[in-house]
Amino acid sequence: MPWKGGLGGALGAMTFSLLSALPVSAQTVSEPAVSIKKGATMNYPETRRDDVVDTQFGEKVADPYRWLEADVRQNAKVADWVDRESRFTQAYLETLPQRAWFKQRISTLMDFERYGLPVKAGKRYFYTRNSGLQNQSQLFVRDGLNGKPRLLIDPNAWAKDGATALDAWEPSQQGRYVLYSVQDGGSDWRILHVMDATSGKVLDDELRWVKFSGLAWIGEEGFLYSRFPAPKEGAAFQSLNYNQAIYYHRLGTPQSADELVYATPKHQDYGHTAEVTQDGRLAVITTHVGTDSRYDVRVIDLSRRGKDGWAARPIVTGFKDDWRLVEGAGQKLWFVTNENAPRYRLVSIDLGASAPSFTEIVPQRDDILEKAGIVGRQLVLNYMRDAASHAEIVGLDGKQGRALALNGIGTASGFRGKPGDPETFYSFTSFNRPASIFRMNLDTGVSEPFAEPAMDFDPAEIAVEQRFYTSKDGTRVPMFLVRRKDVANAGKAVPTLLYGYGGFDISLTPGFSASRMAWVQAGGAFAMANLRGGGEYGRAWHDAGRRANKQNVFDDFIAAGEYLKMEGVATQDGLAIQGGSNGGLLVGAVLNQRPDLFAAGVPQVGVMDMLRFDRFTAGRYWVDDYGYPDREADFRVLRAYSPYHNIKAGTNYPAILVTTADTDDRVVPGHSFKYAAALQAAPLGDKPHLIRIETRAGHGSGKPTDKVIEESADVLSFVSQWTGLAVPK
């Protein structure tokens, strides 16, 4: 599937104060002076303020904390600032009386056996498993479905702090080898290795500077992957990513001998991923420009490599639509696409025909066709209706369908397989149900549990609802609401945590989270709004929440908060908001626009400087959703909502806990550093405005379990302190 470049993953009138008008921060103190009492002075660590002003399109824009953009691993002054802020924040968080309860409860809720979806290769079944509180999941293999599990890869032995993770992995077509990527410290960079699945021996092959790559085997001899040129010394975590190319690596050879398969040197901003059909006949190259789901597609006939080399035949050009490869057999390919179908349809093309063209197999429906798979002699179609999943099985002609029964409101995923397989595996999860793995017999349609987690709570005691509310412009927006049933039945308002994202065509669907469940079990309500900008209703929903329409996302989130209070779900002074990455931007923007509505906000790894986001690592991709800061029309939109530039000095703000990580090379931590410094420098009332900076962690993926528990406990104890949630004794 093509790389989804969102951050995991815009206009309205507003009043704002220029950063140049903000006062200098408080003096440094030798020991952090912290208090959780309202009205207490927060003696924040001192932050240097520079006289940096840019003139853009006739407007002077102050950027006094630009020095905090420097890489913390390379700059001693930034490292010192991070150290002082971290000690100050940690001293505060340790005073919170709810923290111990949340840490214990989250640990308990995470301590259950978890399985990943099995992948069949030859007669072997590969899958991940975590016994409960292991920092990283392990990779196992079974020789036959009922074979004895055998441990292949244990990433827990790779680093003392547990921060080196097994990322993606892919068995060769007959299961002889496993290609896998290693992620260190949360970085987006990956290192590829190969293991012999019989002996467990790691081969000498090692490939570096891999990022945003697929893993595609060609037989048992080699594979396709994507990488960038090696960055300059010391620039790996901040420099822009250009000139991605696809290479072929033959086992047993050095990376320097890899064959260049596909590149676009005249278009250094293009990115490329490769997939290979299950029969090994065709390689499909998908090219993207930014984060928009608009792709070009080319095909390499691998059976003619000896004669034609890596000749790539274009079948889709123009970067107009989304094309998601389903599968291939011989010269025939199937795709899910939104070409002439904003809610997606399934089509096929026969490359062996005299004049190949796409034929519609399953037309567009009212629901969103998220993905499809060919397993056995049937198509498995994965649909989304109002952000919840349902699935259907049809013939290869798209007819004779039957629905797959799912257990309530939730998210189904998986359905991987290949032509001829008698089975497929899928998972199902919801807010009150950790992911269970099921094996489905394709002939009978009967599903049986492959792995079901044992939990220490009854899912039936947790109410999961879907509601709809009206946004500012009259748009109907869905929202999930999760509470204990006794809380819901009592009809009493309680402290509420509202989560959102709203961008990059990414859909928020039901799923289990130990931290959210701990919040609900403590008596709070959790709400998740499906804002415009996401993919919940197809192309129009995404378009309605990006670039010049970004303010719709903020209006949707604000309307969700107003609805929760109006309906008596949230207490009047007990509504908190949370979001990560693009969702961190969301939280920062609405805190500026409606500080009166919220008691607390947690912007996590957020994009906070909308005028410079495109200057670092993968930030240049995001112009599809945000616009170009160097174009005046886009600049005006971005300047109007950029969290860093629109802090309202002299206004009482909610309590804010900014979170980021020192190795985040997706949204570089300088975004959060600058935003937190500006918050602390401004007169914003008596509530705390803190920044929590994780070490040896990145944008989120690969984070070890112990760090997840610590961060979740910090966040929830902070939120409960300022929303009035009293944890059980």
XYZ file of C-alpha atoms in Angstrom:
729
model
C 0.000 0.000 0.000
C 1.322 3.493 -0.746
C 3.000 5.388 2.054
C 0.486 7.451 4.039
C 2.595 10.445 4.941
C 0.378 11.963 7.620
C 1.982 12.895 10.860
C 1.658 8.362 12.429
C -0.563 11.729 10.243
C -7.391 26.673 7.859
C -8.810 30.203 8.164
C -10.850 32.196 10.640
C -10.902 35.660 12.134
C -9.256 35.788 15.544
C -7.527 38.118 17.949
C -3.861 37.469 18.647
C -0.836 39.055 20.276
C 2.496 39.230 18.486
C 5.243 37.317 20.244
C 7.314 40.488 20.273
C 4.840 41.879 22.806
C 5.366 39.055 25.294
C 7.362 39.639 28.487
C 10.673 38.005 29.303
C 10.329 34.757 31.262
C 10.948 34.424 34.984
C 14.420 34.111 36.429
C 16.155 30.764 36.778
C 15.783 29.052 40.152
C 18.313 26.611 41.529
C 15.584 24.189 42.598
C 12.267 23.967 40.764
C 9.573 25.897 42.616
C 6.367 24.025 41.914
C 2.892 24.080 43.364
C -0.425 22.551 42.432
C -2.433 25.245 44.187
C -4.487 27.644 42.143
C -3.028 31.120 42.191
C 0.477 29.869 42.928
C 3.373 31.375 41.003
C 5.076 29.122 38.503
C 8.738 30.090 38.538
C 9.583 28.581 35.175
C 13.189 28.029 34.155
C 14.664 30.984 32.299
C 14.557 30.853 28.514
C 16.762 33.073 26.399
C 14.839 35.418 24.139
C 16.436 36.653 20.896
C 15.478 39.590 18.722
C 14.620 37.539 15.632
C 12.028 39.063 13.311
C 11.167 37.964 9.770
C 9.291 40.107 7.290
C 6.923 37.983 5.234
C 4.608 39.551 2.677
C 4.898 42.913 4.413
C 4.224 41.570 7.920
C 6.828 41.452 10.670
C 6.774 38.084 12.444
C 8.735 37.663 15.661
C 10.461 34.337 16.345
C 12.400 34.898 19.604
C 12.897 31.206 20.345
C 14.250 30.092 16.988
C 17.455 28.975 18.679
C 15.439 26.129 20.216
C 15.076 24.574 16.745
C 18.665 23.291 16.965
C 19.133 19.544 17.439
C 19.293 18.807 21.167
C 21.913 16.115 20.457
C 24.160 18.623 18.718
C 23.599 21.859 20.664
C 24.692 22.203 24.301
C 22.524 25.265 24.996
C 19.375 23.532 23.801
C 20.333 20.433 25.784
C 20.711 22.571 28.915
C 17.283 24.120 28.358
C 15.758 20.661 27.886
C 17.373 19.432 31.085
C 16.102 22.366 33.152
C 12.585 22.169 31.740
C 12.470 18.406 32.253
C 13.541 18.638 35.889
C 11.006 21.402 36.530
C 8.140 19.467 34.928
C 9.040 16.191 36.601
C 9.176 17.872 40.008
C 5.656 19.183 39.390
C 4.242 15.888 38.125
C 5.606 14.016 41.123
C 3.444 16.167 43.387
C 0.203 15.023 41.737
C -1.699 12.678 44.070
C -3.452 10.813 41.222
C -0.258 9.720 39.509
C 0.400 6.545 41.514
C -3.131 5.258 40.912
C -2.979 5.880 37.173
C 0.450 4.287 36.842
C -0.673 1.161 38.664
C -3.972 0.916 36.801
C -2.467 1.463 33.342
C 0.204 -1.152 34.101
C -2.476 -3.653 35.072
C -4.557 -2.923 31.990
C -1.529 -3.407 29.722
C -0.483 -6.646 31.380
C -2.217 -9.083 29.057
C -1.024 -11.358 26.268
C -1.228 -9.569 22.905
C -0.863 -11.066 19.430
C -0.356 -9.498 16.034
C -2.015 -10.719 12.855
C -0.421 -13.936 11.543
C 1.223 -13.847 8.109
C 1.370 -17.121 6.181
C 4.392 -17.835 3.962
C 4.758 -21.309 2.524
C 3.679 -23.606 5.353
C 4.854 -21.236 8.075
C 2.865 -18.758 10.138
C 4.659 -15.665 11.468
C 3.203 -13.393 14.145
C 4.170 -11.065 16.983
C 3.403 -11.638 20.653
C 3.847 -9.604 23.822
C 3.439 -11.422 27.117
C 2.067 -8.246 28.694
C 4.564 -5.733 29.987
C 7.469 -6.542 27.687
C 8.903 -3.305 26.302
C 8.790 -4.672 22.739
C 6.770 -7.442 21.098
C 8.631 -10.553 19.942
C 8.370 -12.300 16.567
C 7.389 -15.988 16.544
C 6.936 -18.623 13.849
C 4.970 -21.863 13.692
C 5.673 -24.646 11.204
C 2.041 -25.318 10.347
C -0.956 -23.699 12.007
C -0.796 -26.022 15.010
C 2.980 -26.208 15.174
C 4.910 -25.326 18.295
C 5.633 -21.586 18.572
C 9.298 -20.786 18.057
C 10.867 -17.443 19.011
C 12.689 -15.826 16.099
C 13.368 -12.229 17.129
C 13.442 -10.725 20.615
C 14.056 -6.963 20.390
C 13.977 -6.689 24.186
C 17.602 -7.831 24.170
C 18.734 -5.096 21.774
C 18.964 -2.135 24.186
C 19.094 -1.764 27.964
C 16.429 0.957 27.909
C 14.104 -1.024 25.620
C 14.044 1.814 23.080
C 15.260 -0.240 20.097
C 12.266 -1.795 18.391
C 11.352 -4.376 15.787
C 9.462 -2.280 13.248
C 8.199 -3.805 9.992
C 8.881 -7.403 8.983
C 8.085 -9.541 5.961
C 8.733 -13.247 5.352
C 9.983 -14.329 1.950
C 7.360 -15.948 -0.229
C 8.098 -19.498 0.910
C 8.962 -18.491 4.474
C 12.659 -19.327 4.302
C 13.779 -15.843 5.389
C 12.422 -12.893 7.327
C 13.313 -9.353 6.277
C 12.893 -6.932 9.167
C 13.584 -3.306 10.045
C 15.048 -2.001 13.293
C 14.015 1.337 14.775
C 16.248 2.967 17.380
C 15.140 5.628 19.833
C 11.870 6.317 17.997
C 13.567 7.721 14.874
C 11.958 7.340 11.447
C 15.258 5.960 10.095
C 15.363 2.169 9.814
C 18.105 -0.444 9.451
C 17.202 -3.596 7.508
C 18.382 -7.097 8.444
C 17.582 -10.613 7.218
C 17.163 -13.761 9.318
C 17.149 -17.399 8.256
C 13.778 -18.562 9.635
C 14.940 -22.158 10.037
C 18.178 -21.651 11.939
C 17.430 -18.266 13.460
C 20.759 -16.962 12.176
C 20.958 -13.297 11.219
C 22.660 -12.893 7.857
C 25.422 -10.365 7.227
C 23.150 -8.182 5.075
C 22.611 -4.730 6.631
C 20.953 -1.801 4.822
C 20.872 1.777 6.116
C 19.181 5.128 5.419
C 15.840 3.442 4.926
C 12.724 5.490 5.674
C 9.066 5.317 4.574
C 9.780 2.057 2.788
C 7.882 -1.018 1.788
C 9.485 -4.471 2.078
C 8.896 -6.542 -1.048
C 10.505 -9.922 -1.672
C 11.294 -11.201 -5.154
C 11.365 -14.967 -4.669
C 13.828 -16.082 -1.991
C 16.887 -14.372 -3.468
C 16.354 -10.661 -2.798
C 13.936 -7.815 -2.197
C 12.943 -4.259 -3.127
C 13.145 -1.399 -0.629
C 13.202 2.432 -0.590
C 15.953 4.622 0.816
C 17.332 8.149 0.775
C 20.918 9.267 0.165
C 23.005 9.292 3.332
C 22.564 12.679 5.072
C 25.443 14.947 5.936
C 27.290 14.353 9.195
C 25.183 15.523 12.147
C 22.110 16.287 10.001
C 20.305 12.939 10.074
C 17.533 14.060 12.407
C 16.674 17.465 10.943
C 17.635 17.729 7.266
C 14.947 17.558 4.603
C 14.347 14.195 2.943
C 14.825 14.317 -0.835
C 15.660 11.886 -3.644
C 14.068 8.718 -2.343
C 14.705 5.783 -4.697
C 13.870 2.092 -4.926
C 16.693 -0.462 -4.894
C 16.989 -4.202 -5.297
C 19.144 -6.024 -2.768
C 20.378 -9.536 -3.519
C 21.058 -11.612 -0.409
C 24.725 -12.016 0.433
C 25.880 -8.817 -1.280
C 26.867 -5.441 0.237
C 24.485 -2.484 0.088
C 26.900 -0.736 -2.254
C 26.118 -3.405 -4.862
C 22.341 -2.852 -4.756
C 20.702 -2.218 -8.117
C 18.849 1.039 -8.681
C 15.326 0.075 -9.708
C 13.423 3.343 -9.896
C 14.258 6.999 -9.207
C 13.210 10.451 -10.415
C 16.341 12.656 -10.228
C 14.538 15.470 -12.045
C 11.876 15.429 -9.315
C 13.782 15.136 -6.041
C 10.581 15.715 -4.059
C 8.936 12.515 -5.354
C 8.768 9.496 -3.058
C 8.447 5.854 -4.146
C 7.398 2.531 -2.627
C 7.380 -0.966 -4.136
C 5.097 -3.979 -3.779
C 5.330 -7.408 -5.411
C 2.307 -9.537 -6.264
C 1.921 -12.837 -4.413
C 2.787 -14.886 -7.489
C 6.015 -12.898 -7.894
C 5.137 -11.882 -11.446
C 4.798 -8.090 -11.127
C 6.360 -5.296 -9.085
C 4.100 -2.291 -8.562
C 5.796 1.087 -8.031
C 3.663 3.777 -6.359
C 4.905 7.376 -6.507
C 3.696 10.229 -4.317
C 4.534 13.927 -4.119
C 3.203 14.908 -0.682
C 0.798 13.454 1.845
C -2.248 13.615 -0.397
C -3.571 10.270 -1.579
C -2.766 11.104 -5.204
C -0.435 8.648 -6.875
C 1.210 7.595 -10.084
C 1.527 3.839 -10.605
C 4.048 1.903 -12.704
C 4.513 -1.815 -13.181
C 7.647 -3.902 -13.736
C 7.219 -7.320 -15.334
C 9.664 -9.358 -13.255
C 9.494 -12.296 -15.663
C 11.227 -10.104 -18.261
C 13.967 -8.716 -16.029
C 16.640 -10.577 -17.935
C 15.573 -8.887 -21.173
C 14.073 -5.544 -20.097
C 15.901 -4.908 -16.817
C 13.858 -2.772 -14.433
C 11.696 -1.208 -17.139
C 8.714 0.439 -15.415
C 5.517 0.654 -17.438
C 3.175 3.540 -16.461
C -0.470 2.606 -15.922
C -1.640 5.627 -13.860
C -0.182 9.126 -14.287
C -1.010 12.694 -13.332
C -1.171 12.416 -9.510
C -4.945 12.758 -9.541
C -6.359 9.926 -7.450
C -5.734 7.317 -4.780
C -4.669 3.864 -5.994
C -4.266 1.020 -3.482
C -2.989 -2.281 -4.801
C -5.172 -5.207 -3.755
C -3.371 -8.090 -5.456
C -2.165 -9.437 -8.754
C -2.285 -12.727 -10.600
C -0.355 -13.170 -13.807
C -0.847 -9.976 -15.822
C -3.988 -8.934 -13.931
C -4.050 -6.377 -11.103
C -6.812 -5.250 -8.747
C -6.954 -1.812 -7.107
C -9.137 0.143 -4.694
C -9.398 3.685 -6.055
C -11.322 6.918 -5.658
C -11.025 7.766 -9.336
C -14.547 8.952 -10.236
C -15.645 7.537 -6.874
C -14.965 9.721 -3.799
C -16.059 6.852 -1.502
C -13.887 4.351 -3.428
C -14.575 1.408 -5.710
C -12.706 -1.736 -6.773
C -11.326 -2.073 -10.304
C -9.052 -4.431 -12.238
C -6.765 -4.164 -15.238
C -5.365 -6.860 -17.534
C -1.916 -5.764 -18.673
C -1.829 -8.590 -21.189
C -4.709 -7.142 -23.183
C -4.009 -5.386 -26.466
C -5.349 -2.115 -25.005
C -5.339 -2.430 -21.206
C -7.982 -0.420 -19.371
C -9.565 -0.481 -15.932
C -12.775 -2.445 -15.420
C -15.076 -1.791 -12.463
C -15.637 -4.861 -10.285
C -17.330 -3.368 -7.213
C -18.929 0.053 -7.726
C -18.934 2.864 -5.210
C -21.421 2.505 -2.351
C -22.660 4.790 0.411
C -19.952 3.441 2.760
C -16.211 4.002 2.369
C -14.311 1.070 0.849
C -11.103 1.209 2.909
C -9.284 -1.807 1.516
C -9.755 -5.187 -0.106
C -7.929 -8.473 -0.331
C -8.027 -11.538 -2.526
C -7.962 -14.695 -0.465
C -8.714 -18.080 -1.944
C -11.095 -17.427 -4.812
C -12.883 -14.529 -3.152
C -12.615 -10.828 -2.438
C -12.757 -9.580 1.149
C -14.004 -5.990 1.239
C -13.347 -3.793 4.286
C -15.908 -0.962 4.575
C -16.269 1.948 6.984
C -19.625 3.435 7.972
C -19.605 6.443 10.298
C -16.003 5.579 11.309
C -16.838 1.976 12.285
C -15.953 -1.182 10.327
C -17.919 -3.854 8.576
C -16.738 -6.449 6.094
C -18.147 -8.390 3.174
C -17.011 -11.389 1.133
C -17.768 -11.498 -2.589
C -16.647 -13.467 -5.615
C -13.884 -12.263 -7.902
C -16.614 -10.876 -10.128
C -17.833 -8.683 -7.275
C -21.104 -10.597 -6.881
C -22.668 -13.108 -4.483
C -21.679 -11.259 -1.345
C -22.149 -12.197 2.284
C -21.592 -10.016 5.332
C -19.067 -10.870 7.998
C -20.590 -10.508 11.468
C -18.553 -8.285 13.806
C -19.044 -7.855 17.538
C -20.525 -4.364 17.865
C -19.036 -0.924 17.167
C -15.361 -1.394 16.410
C -12.541 -1.692 13.916
C -11.754 -4.767 11.830
C -8.429 -5.083 10.026
C -6.261 -7.693 8.359
C -7.888 -10.031 5.817
C -4.499 -10.688 4.266
C -3.895 -13.725 2.102
C -3.301 -14.816 -1.448
C -5.138 -16.615 -4.226
C -5.536 -20.272 -3.320
C -5.414 -19.822 0.463
C -8.302 -21.489 2.326
C -8.137 -19.008 5.202
C -7.514 -15.453 6.291
C -6.894 -13.753 9.620
C -8.375 -10.543 10.918
C -8.499 -8.599 14.159
C -11.364 -6.821 15.842
C -11.070 -4.168 18.507
C -13.158 -1.486 20.155
C -12.825 1.010 22.979
C -13.834 -1.680 25.486
C -12.252 -4.669 23.727
C -8.539 -5.270 23.151
C -7.731 -6.691 19.730
C -8.787 -10.300 19.259
C -7.403 -12.321 16.337
C -9.751 -14.536 14.330
C -9.136 -17.167 11.645
C -11.829 -17.316 8.987
C -12.514 -20.319 6.747
C -13.113 -18.777 3.310
C -15.289 -21.643 2.087
C -17.720 -21.608 4.994
C -17.310 -18.038 6.215
C -16.984 -19.366 9.774
C -14.583 -17.472 12.066
C -12.839 -19.023 15.039
C -10.688 -17.294 17.665
C -6.941 -17.543 17.088
C -5.970 -15.391 20.072
C -8.299 -13.637 22.512
C -6.876 -11.579 25.375
C -7.958 -12.247 28.946
C -8.760 -8.993 30.745
C -9.479 -8.144 34.366
C -12.617 -6.167 33.508
C -15.937 -6.956 31.868
C -16.353 -5.134 28.532
C -20.100 -5.184 29.107
C -19.607 -2.750 32.002
C -18.340 -0.101 29.571
C -20.823 1.801 27.405
C -19.708 2.685 23.878
C -21.988 5.086 22.021
C -21.867 6.987 18.782
C -23.434 10.420 18.717
C -23.717 13.163 16.135
C -23.464 16.871 16.779
C -23.702 20.040 14.687
C -20.632 22.130 13.922
C -20.532 25.897 13.478
C -21.543 25.825 9.806
C -24.262 23.202 10.287
C -22.157 20.158 9.331
C -23.150 16.927 11.080
C -20.089 15.413 12.794
C -19.850 11.969 14.444
C -18.306 11.401 17.857
C -17.705 8.283 19.946
C -18.444 8.458 23.671
C -17.090 5.944 26.197
C -18.140 5.758 29.868
C -18.770 3.246 32.597
C -22.374 2.127 32.278
C -23.193 3.200 35.810
C -21.864 6.679 35.006
C -23.846 6.820 31.754
C -27.045 5.557 33.426
C -26.743 8.068 36.251
C -26.874 10.916 33.730
C -24.451 12.992 35.778
C -21.804 15.205 34.176
C -18.233 14.050 34.842
C -14.721 15.223 33.912
C -14.264 14.453 30.228
C -11.265 13.937 27.949
C -11.910 14.869 24.296
C -9.530 13.582 21.604
C -9.206 14.652 17.971
C -6.974 14.672 14.892
C -8.694 16.015 11.770
C -6.214 15.815 8.943
C -4.280 13.972 6.230
C -7.236 11.805 5.178
C -6.679 9.703 8.331
C -9.739 8.180 10.005
C -10.090 7.808 13.760
C -11.793 4.478 14.466
C -12.594 2.580 17.680
C -9.678 0.840 19.351
C -8.543 -0.216 22.795
C -6.194 1.949 24.851
C -5.110 1.079 28.385
C -4.730 4.742 29.337
C -8.184 5.675 28.042
C -9.696 2.698 29.844
C -7.974 3.774 33.080
C -9.530 7.234 32.676
C -12.986 5.705 32.104
C -12.623 3.267 35.003
C -11.722 6.194 37.258
C -15.156 7.634 36.472
C -14.343 9.999 33.613
C -15.812 10.133 30.129
C -13.741 9.749 26.964
C -14.901 11.251 23.671
C -13.328 10.986 20.200
C -14.574 13.351 17.513
C -14.327 12.442 13.805
C -13.456 15.899 12.532
C -13.309 17.103 8.968
C -9.885 16.737 7.415
C -9.932 13.010 8.160
C -10.977 10.195 5.841
C -14.168 9.090 7.589
C -16.415 10.140 4.680
C -14.059 10.127 1.740
C -12.452 12.827 -0.375
C -14.970 15.603 0.336
C -14.571 15.188 4.109
C -10.802 15.474 3.800
C -10.964 18.485 1.491
C -13.334 20.256 3.872
C -10.654 20.289 6.572
C -7.393 21.192 4.908
C -5.503 24.223 3.586
C -7.929 27.181 3.359
C -10.597 25.029 5.047
C -8.498 24.143 8.102
C -10.598 26.370 10.371
C -13.451 23.884 9.880
C -11.414 21.335 11.848
C -11.009 23.722 14.766
C -14.693 24.674 14.611
C -15.661 20.977 14.651
C -13.505 20.361 17.745
C -14.816 23.411 19.561
C -18.391 22.389 18.725
C -17.669 18.915 20.132
C -16.610 20.485 23.428
C -19.668 22.720 23.525
C -21.905 19.718 22.797
C -20.392 17.649 25.622
C -21.111 20.417 28.098
C -24.569 21.234 26.726
C -25.617 17.567 26.850
C -24.471 17.176 30.446
C -21.684 14.733 29.617
C -18.811 16.993 30.704
C -18.810 19.175 33.782
C -18.691 22.906 33.087
C -15.149 23.223 34.440
C -13.937 19.716 33.688
C -13.349 19.379 29.933
C -9.825 18.522 28.730
C -8.561 18.076 25.179
C -5.793 15.891 23.794
C -4.279 15.276 20.368
C -1.001 14.135 18.862
C 1.001 15.252 15.832
C -1.518 17.039 13.576
C -3.785 16.601 16.598
C -1.213 18.494 18.664
C -1.596 21.384 16.234
C -5.366 21.048 16.677
C -5.131 21.325 20.469
C -2.746 24.278 20.311
C -4.964 26.147 17.851
C -8.231 25.713 19.756
C -6.591 26.581 23.077
C -5.754 29.939 21.508
C -9.216 30.360 19.985
C -11.331 29.213 22.938
C -9.253 29.119 26.150
C -12.465 29.644 28.150
C -13.963 26.335 27.003
C -11.334 23.975 28.396
C -9.855 23.183 31.785
C -6.730 21.488 30.417
C -5.008 20.724 27.137
C -2.388 18.167 26.122
C -0.807 18.884 22.709
C 1.520 15.959 21.963
C 4.372 15.988 19.396
C 2.494 18.773 17.650
C 3.179 20.955 14.614
C 3.207 24.314 16.414
C 5.084 26.683 14.087
C 3.068 26.741 10.886
C 5.455 29.164 9.167
C 8.537 26.894 9.296
C 7.207 23.312 9.376
C 8.361 22.649 5.805
C 12.052 23.231 6.626
C 12.673 20.001 8.578
C 12.784 16.260 7.751
C 9.417 15.118 6.338
C 7.725 18.489 6.888
C 7.906 19.366 3.214
C 5.340 16.624 2.489
C 2.689 18.304 4.628
C 2.066 21.207 2.273
C -0.748 19.160 0.750
C -2.746 19.544 3.955
C -1.390 22.843 5.271
C -0.320 24.859 2.235
C 2.984 26.565 1.423
C 4.319 29.093 3.954
C 6.184 30.928 1.166
C 3.008 31.614 -0.827
C 1.090 34.651 0.360
C -2.435 33.208 0.297
C -1.318 30.152 2.271
C 0.825 32.272 4.588
C -2.206 34.359 5.581
C -4.139 31.216 6.476
C -1.268 29.633 8.396
C -0.389 32.843 10.219
C -3.981 33.135 11.436
C -3.996 29.841 13.392
C -0.346 28.881 14.013
C -0.285 27.914 17.733
C 3.149 29.454 18.369
C 2.214 32.789 16.801
C -1.276 33.289 18.249
C -0.910 32.936 22.005
C -3.202 35.529 23.622
C -1.131 37.311 26.236
C -3.253 38.644 29.080
C -5.876 35.887 28.776
C -6.472 33.138 31.312
C -5.443 29.864 29.689
C -6.213 26.281 30.707
C -3.532 24.101 32.281
C -1.313 22.819 29.449
C 1.090 19.894 29.324
C 3.072 19.854 26.068
C 4.734 16.524 25.299
C 7.481 15.715 22.813
C 10.607 13.576 22.492
C 14.244 14.333 21.763
C 14.525 11.871 18.856
C 11.337 12.851 17.052
C 12.459 13.337 13.470
C 8.922 13.379 12.080
C 7.739 16.542 13.877
C 11.034 17.886 15.194
C 10.844 18.775 18.916
C 11.739 22.392 18.191
C 8.038 22.923 17.449
C 7.093 22.020 21.013
C 10.165 23.689 22.549
C 9.330 27.063 20.993
C 5.626 26.800 21.793
C 6.255 25.898 25.442
C 8.768 28.742 25.826
C 6.212 31.208 24.427
C 3.506 29.902 26.785
C 5.758 30.243 29.806
C 6.806 33.770 28.841
C 3.263 35.090 28.438
C 0.910 36.244 31.239
C -1.749 33.543 30.834
C -3.187 33.163 34.327
C -2.256 30.954 37.236
C -2.511 27.461 35.692
C 0.706 25.598 34.802
C 2.077 25.459 31.255
C 4.668 22.702 31.211
C 6.600 20.619 28.718
C 7.388 16.941 29.150
C 10.359 15.834 27.009
C 10.958 12.098 26.644
C 14.491 10.858 25.994
C 15.401 8.137 23.483
C 11.932 8.319 21.945
C 10.465 9.703 18.759
C 7.088 10.466 17.250
C 5.435 7.498 18.935
C 6.167 4.238 17.151
C 8.596 1.871 18.829
C 8.204 3.483 22.247
C 8.881 0.880 24.955
C 6.052 -0.170 27.255
C 7.625 1.302 30.390
C 7.911 4.722 28.743
C 4.305 4.478 27.522
C 3.102 3.763 31.052
C 5.117 6.607 32.586
C 3.954 9.151 30.009
C 0.321 8.047 30.209
C 0.357 8.289 34.005
C 1.849 11.784 33.807
C -0.716 12.964 31.271
C -3.781 11.544 33.027
C -2.734 12.702 36.485
C -2.172 16.204 35.093
C -5.545 16.204 33.341
C -7.390 14.801 36.357
C -5.811 17.450 38.602
C -7.263 20.265 36.502
C -10.619 18.701 35.593
C -11.471 17.545 39.109
C -11.499 13.796 38.474
C -11.058 11.971 41.773
C -9.462 8.566 41.275
C -10.717 5.578 43.300
C -9.055 4.957 46.663
